[in-house]
PDB file of C-alpha atoms in Angstrom:
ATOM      1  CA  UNK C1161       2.683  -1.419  21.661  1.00 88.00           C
ATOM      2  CA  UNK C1162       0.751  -2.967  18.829  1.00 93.00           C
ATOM      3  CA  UNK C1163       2.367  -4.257  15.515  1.00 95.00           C
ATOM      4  CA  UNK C1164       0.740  -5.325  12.447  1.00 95.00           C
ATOM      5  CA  UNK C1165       3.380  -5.565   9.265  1.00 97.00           C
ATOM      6  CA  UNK C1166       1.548  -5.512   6.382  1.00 98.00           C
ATOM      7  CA  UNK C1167       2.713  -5.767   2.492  1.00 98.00           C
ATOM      8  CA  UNK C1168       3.381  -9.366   1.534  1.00 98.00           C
ATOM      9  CA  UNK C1169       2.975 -10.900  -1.557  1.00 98.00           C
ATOM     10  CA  UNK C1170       3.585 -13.642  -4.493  1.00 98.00           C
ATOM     11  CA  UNK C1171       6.703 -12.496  -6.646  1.00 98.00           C
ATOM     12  CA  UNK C1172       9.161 -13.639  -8.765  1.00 98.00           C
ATOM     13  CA  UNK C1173      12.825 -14.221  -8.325  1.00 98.00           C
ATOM     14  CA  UNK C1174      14.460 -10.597  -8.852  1.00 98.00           C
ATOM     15  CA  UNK C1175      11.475  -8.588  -7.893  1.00 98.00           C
ATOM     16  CA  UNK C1176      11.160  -6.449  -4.790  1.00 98.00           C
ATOM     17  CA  UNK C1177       8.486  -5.546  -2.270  1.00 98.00           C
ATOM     18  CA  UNK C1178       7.905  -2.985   0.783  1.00 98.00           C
ATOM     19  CA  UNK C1179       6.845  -4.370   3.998  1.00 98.00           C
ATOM     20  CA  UNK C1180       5.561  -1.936   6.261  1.00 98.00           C
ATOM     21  CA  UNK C1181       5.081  -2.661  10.121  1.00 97.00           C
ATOM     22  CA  UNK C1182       2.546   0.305  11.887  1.00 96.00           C
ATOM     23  CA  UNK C1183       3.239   0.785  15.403  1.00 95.00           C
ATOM     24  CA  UNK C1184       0.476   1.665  18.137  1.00 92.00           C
ATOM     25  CA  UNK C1185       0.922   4.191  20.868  1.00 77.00           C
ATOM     26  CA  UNK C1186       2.757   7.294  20.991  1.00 72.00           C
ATOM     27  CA  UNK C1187       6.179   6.160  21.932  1.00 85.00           C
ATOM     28  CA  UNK C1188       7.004   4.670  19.125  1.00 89.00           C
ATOM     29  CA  UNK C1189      10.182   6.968  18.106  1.00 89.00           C
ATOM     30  CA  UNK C1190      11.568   5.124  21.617  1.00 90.00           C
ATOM     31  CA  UNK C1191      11.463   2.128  20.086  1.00 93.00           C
ATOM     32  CA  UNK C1192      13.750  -0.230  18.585  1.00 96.00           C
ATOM     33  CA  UNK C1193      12.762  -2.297  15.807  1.00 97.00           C
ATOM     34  CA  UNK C1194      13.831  -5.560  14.317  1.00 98.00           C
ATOM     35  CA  UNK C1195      12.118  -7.324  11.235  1.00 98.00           C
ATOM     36  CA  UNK C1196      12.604 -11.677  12.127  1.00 98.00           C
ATOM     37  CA  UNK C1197      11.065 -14.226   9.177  1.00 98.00           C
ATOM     38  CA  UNK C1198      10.147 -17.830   9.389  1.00 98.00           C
ATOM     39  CA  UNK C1199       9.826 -20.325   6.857  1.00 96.00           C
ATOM     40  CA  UNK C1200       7.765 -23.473   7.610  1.00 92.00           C
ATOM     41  CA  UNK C1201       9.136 -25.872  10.038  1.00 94.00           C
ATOM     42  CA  UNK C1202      11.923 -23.326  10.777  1.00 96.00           C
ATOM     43  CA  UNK C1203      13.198 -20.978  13.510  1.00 96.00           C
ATOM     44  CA  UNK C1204      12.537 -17.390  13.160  1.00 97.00           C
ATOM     45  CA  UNK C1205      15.301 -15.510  12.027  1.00 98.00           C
ATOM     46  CA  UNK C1206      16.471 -12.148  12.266  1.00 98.00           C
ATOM     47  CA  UNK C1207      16.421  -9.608   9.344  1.00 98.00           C
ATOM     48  CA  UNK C1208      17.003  -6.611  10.135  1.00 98.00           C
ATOM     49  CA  UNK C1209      16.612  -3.799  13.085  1.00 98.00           C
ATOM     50  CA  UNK C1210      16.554  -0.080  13.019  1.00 98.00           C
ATOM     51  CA  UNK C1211      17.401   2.217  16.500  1.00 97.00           C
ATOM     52  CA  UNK C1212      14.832   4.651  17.346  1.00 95.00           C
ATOM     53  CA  UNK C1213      16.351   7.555  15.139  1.00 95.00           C
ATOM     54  CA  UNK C1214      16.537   5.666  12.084  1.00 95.00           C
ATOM     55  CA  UNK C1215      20.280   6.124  11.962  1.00 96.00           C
ATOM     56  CA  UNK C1216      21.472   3.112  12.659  1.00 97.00           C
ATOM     57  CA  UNK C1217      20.857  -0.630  10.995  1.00 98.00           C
ATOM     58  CA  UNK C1218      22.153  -3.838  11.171  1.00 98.00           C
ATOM     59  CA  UNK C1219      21.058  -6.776   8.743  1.00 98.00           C
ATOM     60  CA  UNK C1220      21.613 -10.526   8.621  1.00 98.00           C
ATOM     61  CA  UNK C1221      24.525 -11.625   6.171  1.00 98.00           C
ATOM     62  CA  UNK C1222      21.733 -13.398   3.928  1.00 98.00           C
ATOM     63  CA  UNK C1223      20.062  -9.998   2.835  1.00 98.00           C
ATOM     64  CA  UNK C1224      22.663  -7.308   3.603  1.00 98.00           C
ATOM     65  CA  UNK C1225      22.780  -5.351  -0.083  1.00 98.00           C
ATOM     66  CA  UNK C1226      19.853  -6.260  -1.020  1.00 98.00           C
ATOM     67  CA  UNK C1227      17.304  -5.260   2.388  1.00 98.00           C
ATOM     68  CA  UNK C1228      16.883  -2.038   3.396  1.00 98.00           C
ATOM     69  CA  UNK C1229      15.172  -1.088   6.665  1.00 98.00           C
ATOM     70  CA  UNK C1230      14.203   2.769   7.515  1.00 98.00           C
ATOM     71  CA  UNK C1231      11.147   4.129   9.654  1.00 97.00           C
ATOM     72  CA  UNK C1232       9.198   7.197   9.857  1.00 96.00           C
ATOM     73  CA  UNK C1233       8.220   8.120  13.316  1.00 95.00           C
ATOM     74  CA  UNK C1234       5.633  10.907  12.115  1.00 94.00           C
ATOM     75  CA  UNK C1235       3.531   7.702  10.948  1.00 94.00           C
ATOM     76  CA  UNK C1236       4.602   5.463  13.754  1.00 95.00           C
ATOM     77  CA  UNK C1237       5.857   2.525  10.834  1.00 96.00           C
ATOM     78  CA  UNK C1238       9.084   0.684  10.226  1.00 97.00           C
ATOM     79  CA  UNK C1239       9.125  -0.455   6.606  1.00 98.00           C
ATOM     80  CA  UNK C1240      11.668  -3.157   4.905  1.00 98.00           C
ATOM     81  CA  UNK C1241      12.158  -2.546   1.109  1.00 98.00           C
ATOM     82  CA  UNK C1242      13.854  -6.180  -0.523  1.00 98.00           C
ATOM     83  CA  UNK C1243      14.965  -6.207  -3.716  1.00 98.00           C
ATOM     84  CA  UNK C1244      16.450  -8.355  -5.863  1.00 98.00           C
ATOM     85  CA  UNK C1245      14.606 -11.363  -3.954  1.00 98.00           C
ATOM     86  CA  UNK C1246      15.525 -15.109  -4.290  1.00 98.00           C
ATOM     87  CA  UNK C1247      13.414 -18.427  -3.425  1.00 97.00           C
ATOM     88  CA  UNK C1248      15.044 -18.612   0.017  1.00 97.00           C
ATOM     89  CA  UNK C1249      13.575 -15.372   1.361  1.00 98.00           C
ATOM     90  CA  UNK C1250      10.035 -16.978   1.320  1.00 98.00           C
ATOM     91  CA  UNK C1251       8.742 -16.918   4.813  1.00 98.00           C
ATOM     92  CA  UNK C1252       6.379 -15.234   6.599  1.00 98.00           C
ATOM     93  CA  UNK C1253       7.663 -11.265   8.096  1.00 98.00           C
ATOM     94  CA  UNK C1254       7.321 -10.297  11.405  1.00 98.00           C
ATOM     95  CA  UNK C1255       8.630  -7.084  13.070  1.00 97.00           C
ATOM     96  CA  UNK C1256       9.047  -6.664  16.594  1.00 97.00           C
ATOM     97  CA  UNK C1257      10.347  -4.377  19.392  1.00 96.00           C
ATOM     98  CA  UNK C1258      13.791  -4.433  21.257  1.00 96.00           C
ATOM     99  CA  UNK C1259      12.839  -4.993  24.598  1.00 95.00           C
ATOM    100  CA  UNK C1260      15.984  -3.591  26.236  1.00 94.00           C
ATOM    101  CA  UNK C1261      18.118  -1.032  24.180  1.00 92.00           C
ATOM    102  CA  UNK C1262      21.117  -2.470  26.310  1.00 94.00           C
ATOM    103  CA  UNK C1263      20.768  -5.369  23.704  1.00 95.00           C
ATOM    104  CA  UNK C1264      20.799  -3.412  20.318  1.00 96.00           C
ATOM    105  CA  UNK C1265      22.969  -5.478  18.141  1.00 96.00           C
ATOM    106  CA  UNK C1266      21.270  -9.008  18.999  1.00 97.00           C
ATOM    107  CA  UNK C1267      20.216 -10.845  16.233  1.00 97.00           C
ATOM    108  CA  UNK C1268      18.033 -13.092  19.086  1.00 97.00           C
ATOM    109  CA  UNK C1269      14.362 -13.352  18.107  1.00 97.00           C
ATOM    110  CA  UNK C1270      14.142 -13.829  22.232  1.00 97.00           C
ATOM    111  CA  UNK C1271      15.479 -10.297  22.917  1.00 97.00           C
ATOM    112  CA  UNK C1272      12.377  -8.976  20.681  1.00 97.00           C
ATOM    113  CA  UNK C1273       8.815  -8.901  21.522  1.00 94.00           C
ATOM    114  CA  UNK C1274       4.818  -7.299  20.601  1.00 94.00           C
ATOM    115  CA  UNK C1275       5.052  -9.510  17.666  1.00 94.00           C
ATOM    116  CA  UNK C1276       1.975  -8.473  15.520  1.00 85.00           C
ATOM    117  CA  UNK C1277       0.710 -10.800  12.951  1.00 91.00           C
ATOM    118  CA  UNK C1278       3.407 -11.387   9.907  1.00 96.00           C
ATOM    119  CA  UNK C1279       3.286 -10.905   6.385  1.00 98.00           C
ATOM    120  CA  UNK C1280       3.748 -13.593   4.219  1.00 98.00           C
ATOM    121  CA  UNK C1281       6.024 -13.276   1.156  1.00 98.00           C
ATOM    122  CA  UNK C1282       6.583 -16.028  -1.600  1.00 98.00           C
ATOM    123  CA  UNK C1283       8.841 -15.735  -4.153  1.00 98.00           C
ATOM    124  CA  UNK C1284       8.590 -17.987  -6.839  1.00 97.00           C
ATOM    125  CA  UNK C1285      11.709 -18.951  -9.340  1.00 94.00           C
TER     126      UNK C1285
END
């Protein structure tokens, strides 16, 4: 599978923005997805993931209430609506796919792969 996550921007502190990731290939409802960022001279961090129905998320403490990840398999996309965003969620976006289902739960950027290229997003105070 092919990802490209798309939707980045400059905003302001308190804004929001939709990040959409589109998905190659027809198996993407199999998928799990995860959405990892990384600022400069950092590690990339987990997000967010979705299971393959869309029923189930998990978020990092830093964005939980604030994040929301969802998907619509008919369009073969993941998307990542932030709100309320702060300085400190300035980093480039990347989604990714689980690469074993037996892991779902991992916050481990290792456990994800077919990173696309990222989005960035700057948020300015």
């Amino acid at each position: 599978v092919q990802l490209q996550a798309s939707g980045g921007g400059l905003v302001q502190a308190g804004d929001s923005l939709r990040l959409s990731c589109a998905a190659s290939g027809r198996t993407f409802s199999n998928y799990f997805m995860g959405w990892f960022r990384q600022a400069p001279e950092k590690e990339r961090d987990f997000v967010a993931a979705i299971n393959w129905s869309g029923i189930s998320t998990y978020y990092a403490d830093a964005v939980k209430g604030r994040f929301t990840v969802s998907r619509d398999n008919a369009k073969n996309t993941v998307y990542l609506e932030m709100n309320s965003l702060k300085p400190e969620d300035t980093a480039v976006y990347y989604c990714g796919v689980l690469l074993a289902s037996t892991n779902w739960g991992t916050r481990n950027a290792a456990a994800f792969g077919s990173w696309g290229q990222g989005t960035l997003v700057t948020v300015s105070s």
